[in-house]
XYZ file of C-alpha atoms in Angstrom:
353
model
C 88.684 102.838 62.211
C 86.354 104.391 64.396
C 82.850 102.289 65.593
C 81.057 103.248 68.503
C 80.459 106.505 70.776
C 82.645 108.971 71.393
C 82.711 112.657 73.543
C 83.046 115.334 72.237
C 81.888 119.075 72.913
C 78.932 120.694 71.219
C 77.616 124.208 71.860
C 79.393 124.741 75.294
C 78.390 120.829 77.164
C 79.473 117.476 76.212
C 78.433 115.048 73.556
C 77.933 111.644 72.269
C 79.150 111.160 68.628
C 78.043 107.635 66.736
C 80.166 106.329 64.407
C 80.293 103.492 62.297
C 82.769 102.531 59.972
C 84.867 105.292 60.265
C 81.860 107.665 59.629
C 80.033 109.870 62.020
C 76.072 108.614 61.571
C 74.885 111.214 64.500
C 74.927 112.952 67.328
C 73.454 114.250 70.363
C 74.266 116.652 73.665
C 74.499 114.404 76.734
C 73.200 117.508 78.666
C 75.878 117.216 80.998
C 79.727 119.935 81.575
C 81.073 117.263 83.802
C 83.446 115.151 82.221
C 83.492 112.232 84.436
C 79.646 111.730 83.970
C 80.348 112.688 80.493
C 82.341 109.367 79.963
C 80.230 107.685 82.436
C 77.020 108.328 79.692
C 79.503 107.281 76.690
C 80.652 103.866 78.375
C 76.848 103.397 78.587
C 76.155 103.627 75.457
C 78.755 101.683 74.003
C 77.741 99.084 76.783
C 74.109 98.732 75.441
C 75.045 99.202 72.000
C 77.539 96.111 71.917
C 74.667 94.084 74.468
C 72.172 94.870 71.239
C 74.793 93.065 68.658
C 75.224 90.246 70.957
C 73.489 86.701 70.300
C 71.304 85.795 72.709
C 72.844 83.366 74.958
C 76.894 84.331 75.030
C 79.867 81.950 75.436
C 82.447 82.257 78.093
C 84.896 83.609 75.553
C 82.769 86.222 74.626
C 82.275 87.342 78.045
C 85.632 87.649 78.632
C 86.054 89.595 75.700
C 83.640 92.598 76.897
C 85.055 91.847 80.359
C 88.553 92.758 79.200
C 87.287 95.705 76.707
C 85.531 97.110 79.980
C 88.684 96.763 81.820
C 90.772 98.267 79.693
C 88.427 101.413 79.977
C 88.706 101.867 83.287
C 92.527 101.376 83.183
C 92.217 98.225 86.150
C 95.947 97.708 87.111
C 94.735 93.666 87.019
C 94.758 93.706 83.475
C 97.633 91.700 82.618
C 96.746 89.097 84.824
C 93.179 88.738 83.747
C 94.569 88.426 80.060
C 97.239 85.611 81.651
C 94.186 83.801 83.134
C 91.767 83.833 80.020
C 94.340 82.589 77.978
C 94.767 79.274 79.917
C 91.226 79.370 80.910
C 90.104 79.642 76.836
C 90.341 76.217 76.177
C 88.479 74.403 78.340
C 85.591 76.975 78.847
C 85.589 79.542 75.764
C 83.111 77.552 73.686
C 80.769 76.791 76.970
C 77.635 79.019 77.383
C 77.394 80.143 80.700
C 74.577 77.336 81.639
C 76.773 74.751 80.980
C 79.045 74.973 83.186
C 78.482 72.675 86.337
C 80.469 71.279 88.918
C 82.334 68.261 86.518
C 83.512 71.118 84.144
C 85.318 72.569 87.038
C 86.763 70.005 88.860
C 87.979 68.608 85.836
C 89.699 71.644 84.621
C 91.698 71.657 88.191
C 92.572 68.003 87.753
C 93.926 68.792 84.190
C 95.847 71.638 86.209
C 97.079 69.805 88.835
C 98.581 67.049 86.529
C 101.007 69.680 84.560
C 102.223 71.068 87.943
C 100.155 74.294 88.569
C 99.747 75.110 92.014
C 96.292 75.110 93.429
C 96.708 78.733 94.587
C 97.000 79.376 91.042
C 94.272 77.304 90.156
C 91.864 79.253 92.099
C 93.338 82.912 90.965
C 92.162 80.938 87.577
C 88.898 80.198 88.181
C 88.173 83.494 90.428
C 88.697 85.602 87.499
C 86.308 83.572 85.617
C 83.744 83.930 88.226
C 84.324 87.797 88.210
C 83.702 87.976 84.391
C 80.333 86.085 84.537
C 79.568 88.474 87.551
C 80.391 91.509 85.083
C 77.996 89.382 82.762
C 74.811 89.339 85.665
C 75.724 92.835 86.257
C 75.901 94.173 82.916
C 72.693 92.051 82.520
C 74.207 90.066 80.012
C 73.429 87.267 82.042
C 70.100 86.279 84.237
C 72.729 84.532 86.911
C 75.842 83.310 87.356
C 76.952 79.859 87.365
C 78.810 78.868 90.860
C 82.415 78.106 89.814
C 83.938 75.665 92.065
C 87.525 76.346 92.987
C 90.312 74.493 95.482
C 89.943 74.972 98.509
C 92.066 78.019 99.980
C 95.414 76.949 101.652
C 96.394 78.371 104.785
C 97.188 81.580 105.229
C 100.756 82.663 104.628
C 101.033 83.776 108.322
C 101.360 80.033 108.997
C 104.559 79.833 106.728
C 108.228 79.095 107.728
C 109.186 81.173 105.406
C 106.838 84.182 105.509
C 108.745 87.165 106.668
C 112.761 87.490 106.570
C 114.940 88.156 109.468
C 117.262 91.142 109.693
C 119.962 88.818 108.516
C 118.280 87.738 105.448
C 117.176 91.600 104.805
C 120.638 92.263 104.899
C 121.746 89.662 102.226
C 118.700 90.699 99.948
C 119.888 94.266 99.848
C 123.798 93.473 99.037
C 122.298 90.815 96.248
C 120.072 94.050 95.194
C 123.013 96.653 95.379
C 123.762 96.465 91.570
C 119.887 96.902 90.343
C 119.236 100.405 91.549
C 115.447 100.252 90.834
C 114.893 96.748 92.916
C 116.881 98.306 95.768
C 114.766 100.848 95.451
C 111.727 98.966 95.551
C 113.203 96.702 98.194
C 113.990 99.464 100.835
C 110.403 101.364 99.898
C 109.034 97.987 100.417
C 110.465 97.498 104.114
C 110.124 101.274 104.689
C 106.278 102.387 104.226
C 104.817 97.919 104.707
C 103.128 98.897 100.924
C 101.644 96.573 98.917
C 103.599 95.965 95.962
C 101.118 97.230 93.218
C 101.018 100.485 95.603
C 104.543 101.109 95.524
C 104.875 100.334 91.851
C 102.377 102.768 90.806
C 103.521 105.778 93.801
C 104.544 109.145 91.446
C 106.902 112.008 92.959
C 103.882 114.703 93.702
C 102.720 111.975 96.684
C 106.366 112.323 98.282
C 107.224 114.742 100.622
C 110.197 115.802 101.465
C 109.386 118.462 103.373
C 107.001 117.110 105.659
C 108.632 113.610 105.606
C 105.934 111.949 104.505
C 105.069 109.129 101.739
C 101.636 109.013 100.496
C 100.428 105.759 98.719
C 96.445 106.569 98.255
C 96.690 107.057 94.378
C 93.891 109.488 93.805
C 93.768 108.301 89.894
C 92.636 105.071 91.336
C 89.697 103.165 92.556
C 89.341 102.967 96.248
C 88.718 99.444 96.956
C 88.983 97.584 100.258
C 92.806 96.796 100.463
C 93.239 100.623 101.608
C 96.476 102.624 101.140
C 98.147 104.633 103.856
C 99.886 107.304 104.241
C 103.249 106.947 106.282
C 106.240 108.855 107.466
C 109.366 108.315 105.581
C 111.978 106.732 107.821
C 116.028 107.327 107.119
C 116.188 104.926 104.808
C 113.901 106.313 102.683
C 114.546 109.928 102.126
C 117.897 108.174 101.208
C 117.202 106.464 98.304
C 114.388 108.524 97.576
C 116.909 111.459 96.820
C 119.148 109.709 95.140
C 115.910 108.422 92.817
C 114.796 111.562 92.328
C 118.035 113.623 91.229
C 117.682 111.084 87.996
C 114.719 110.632 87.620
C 113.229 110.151 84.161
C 109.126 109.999 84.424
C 106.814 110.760 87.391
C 107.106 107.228 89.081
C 109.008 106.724 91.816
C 110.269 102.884 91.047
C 111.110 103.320 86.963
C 113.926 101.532 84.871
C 115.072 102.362 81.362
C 113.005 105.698 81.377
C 109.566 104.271 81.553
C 107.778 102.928 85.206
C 108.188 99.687 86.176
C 105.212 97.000 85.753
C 106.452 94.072 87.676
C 109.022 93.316 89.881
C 108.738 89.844 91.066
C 111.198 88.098 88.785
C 114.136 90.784 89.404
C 113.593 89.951 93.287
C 113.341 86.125 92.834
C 116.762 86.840 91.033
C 118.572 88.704 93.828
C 116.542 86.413 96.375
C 118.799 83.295 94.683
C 121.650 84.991 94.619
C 120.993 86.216 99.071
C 119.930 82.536 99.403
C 116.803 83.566 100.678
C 113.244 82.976 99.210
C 111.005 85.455 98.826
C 108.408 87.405 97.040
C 107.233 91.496 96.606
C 104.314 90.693 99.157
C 106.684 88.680 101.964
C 108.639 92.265 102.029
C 105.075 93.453 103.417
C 104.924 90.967 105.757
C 108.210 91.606 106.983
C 107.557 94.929 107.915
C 104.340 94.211 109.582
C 106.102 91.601 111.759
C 109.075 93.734 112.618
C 106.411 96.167 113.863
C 104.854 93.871 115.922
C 107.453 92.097 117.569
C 109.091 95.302 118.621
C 105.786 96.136 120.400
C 104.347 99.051 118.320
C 100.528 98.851 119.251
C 98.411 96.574 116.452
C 96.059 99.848 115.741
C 99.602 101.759 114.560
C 100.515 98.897 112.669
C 96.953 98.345 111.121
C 97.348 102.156 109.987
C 100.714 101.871 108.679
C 99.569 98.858 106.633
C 96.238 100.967 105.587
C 94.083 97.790 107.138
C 90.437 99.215 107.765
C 89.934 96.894 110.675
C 92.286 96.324 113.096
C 90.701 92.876 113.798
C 92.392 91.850 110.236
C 95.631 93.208 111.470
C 95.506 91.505 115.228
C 94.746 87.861 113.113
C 97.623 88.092 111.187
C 100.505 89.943 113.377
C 99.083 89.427 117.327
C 101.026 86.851 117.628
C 104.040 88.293 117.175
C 104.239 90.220 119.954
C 105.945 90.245 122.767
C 103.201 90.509 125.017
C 100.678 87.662 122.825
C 98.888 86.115 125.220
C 101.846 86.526 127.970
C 99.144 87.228 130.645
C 97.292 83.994 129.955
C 100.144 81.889 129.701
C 101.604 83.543 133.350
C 98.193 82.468 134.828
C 98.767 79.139 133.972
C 102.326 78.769 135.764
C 102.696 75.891 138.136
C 105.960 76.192 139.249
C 106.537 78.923 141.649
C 108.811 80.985 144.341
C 108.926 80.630 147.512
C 106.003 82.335 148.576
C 103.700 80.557 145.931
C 103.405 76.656 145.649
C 106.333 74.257 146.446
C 107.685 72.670 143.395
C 105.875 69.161 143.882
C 108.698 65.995 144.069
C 108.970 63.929 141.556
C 108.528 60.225 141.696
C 109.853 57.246 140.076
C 112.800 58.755 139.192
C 114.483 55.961 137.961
């Protein structure tokens, strides 16, 4: 049943149609032929219409609620992970007004984590979507101000993991583990191929490959821009490989798609393969492992910050400088003591015994 604002057209320009209960109570020309700011007007609306039913002082739960409604709307590829989080967040904070929650209330939602096992990586995705729903809250002006949420402290990065990119070896196993699940080996070699970010491959469609021009283009224009940029990249061998073999069965507009519709997620389909290889890893290490590749066979760090659509290099020379061949080679040859015969004598050594 129908409640709310809706477009429509009236008289040549856009609309705004109330209805409540199923029944249209009014309606009114938004003055406006451009859709976009069309909807724009209509989200409004709806926005100050459900702030007017609201009680005055909303609990976290509630917050959420207009947080996912909002969203939904604008079609945020997050979704089902801000769903996952409210769920276990629910509980311990639904029935809390904002105000209430201090630093006790957080902490001792992470201990109650902690003792079941979750990760405190996890922990903090947790509580960082809560924090982003009271700032939809202050921004929305639901809210006066938001309540500081405190949250574990961040690990280190995942450039200081064993285990954070593969070796060709490993690749190698991954791929022969993959070799029966066309759309992770796909994914896998798309992955390795353009250094995408998983999401970004997930959601590439056919009209952004080129063939032609040998080119792969991950900057969805259907999509927000938003600081982790997307790049557009040549497509390597490998890639016009499987990418013609995807495409001469291809069922929708996605690239990466399985059982006729696009794929969502890939992560446990890798971890499966990624048993089977004996290696561990995840659809962001396969990233990493391009990045690193790049870097240790000397490609320059502002190619590799392009390929990897980084808008600073300076984010790209913290994580992958030292990979290189040449890190901090000059330093370290300045700092020789030991030389030829034309520099200084190799000093002797004393008390041998």
């Amino acid at each position: 049943m129908r409640d709310g604002y809706f477009i429509g057209r009236h008289r040549g320009l856009y609309c705004a149609s109330l209805y409540v209960n199923g029944k249209r109570e009014g309606r009114f020309t938004l003055g406006t032929d451009n859709k976009e700011s069309a909807e724009r007007q209509v989200r409004e609306l709806n926005a100050k219409r459900e702030r007017d039913r609201l009680p005055s002082e909303l609990t976290v739960d509630a917050i959420f609620d207009l947080y996912v409604k909002d969203r939904e709307a604008e079609q945020k590829s997050a979704l089902y992970r801000i769903k996952q989080c409210r769920a276990v967040i629910k509980p311990h904070f639904g029935a809390l007004v904002a105000s209430a929650i201090e630093k006790k209330t957080c902490t001792n939602y992470i201990k109650l984590r902690r003792n079941i096992g979750v990760s405190d990586a996890t922990i903090r995705t947790e509580l960082s979507y809560l924090s982003a729903a009271l700032k939809f809250a202050v921004d929305m002006k639901l809210l006066s101000s938001r309540p500081r949420i405190w949250r574990p402290s961040q690990g280190r990065p995942r450039a200081h993991l064993n285990d954070f990119h593969l070796d060709r070896a490993e690749v190698d196993r991954l791929l022969e583990a993959a070799a029966a699940t066309p759309h992770l080996l796909l994914f896998i070699i798309m992955a390795l191929a353009t250094a995408g970010r998983p999401l970004h491959i997930l959601q590439l469609t056919w009209d952004r490959v080129d063939f032609l021009r040998g080119t792969i283009n991950l900057d969805d224009p259907d999509q927000d821009r938003t600081a982790k940029g997307r790049a557009f990249v040549p497509m390597n061998d490998d890639a016009r490989r499987v990418l013609l073999e995807a495409r001469s069965i291809a069922e929708t507009k996605y690239v990466v798609e399985f059982n006729g519709k696009p794929l969502k997620r890939v992560k446990g389909a890798l971890e499966r393969a990624a048993k089977r290889a004996g290696v561990k890893v995840s659809p962001y290490v396969l990233r990493h492992t391009s990045a690193v590749w790049m870097a240790e066979a000397g490609v320059p760090l502002e190619e590799i910050a392009q390929y990897l659509g980084h808008t600073n290099v300076e984010i790209t020379r913290k994580h992958y400088a030292r990979f290189s061949p040449t890190h901090l080679r000059r330093a370290a040859n300045t700092l020789q003591v030991v030389r030829g015969s034309t520099g200084t004598a190799v000093p002797k050594i004393r008390n041998a015994k």
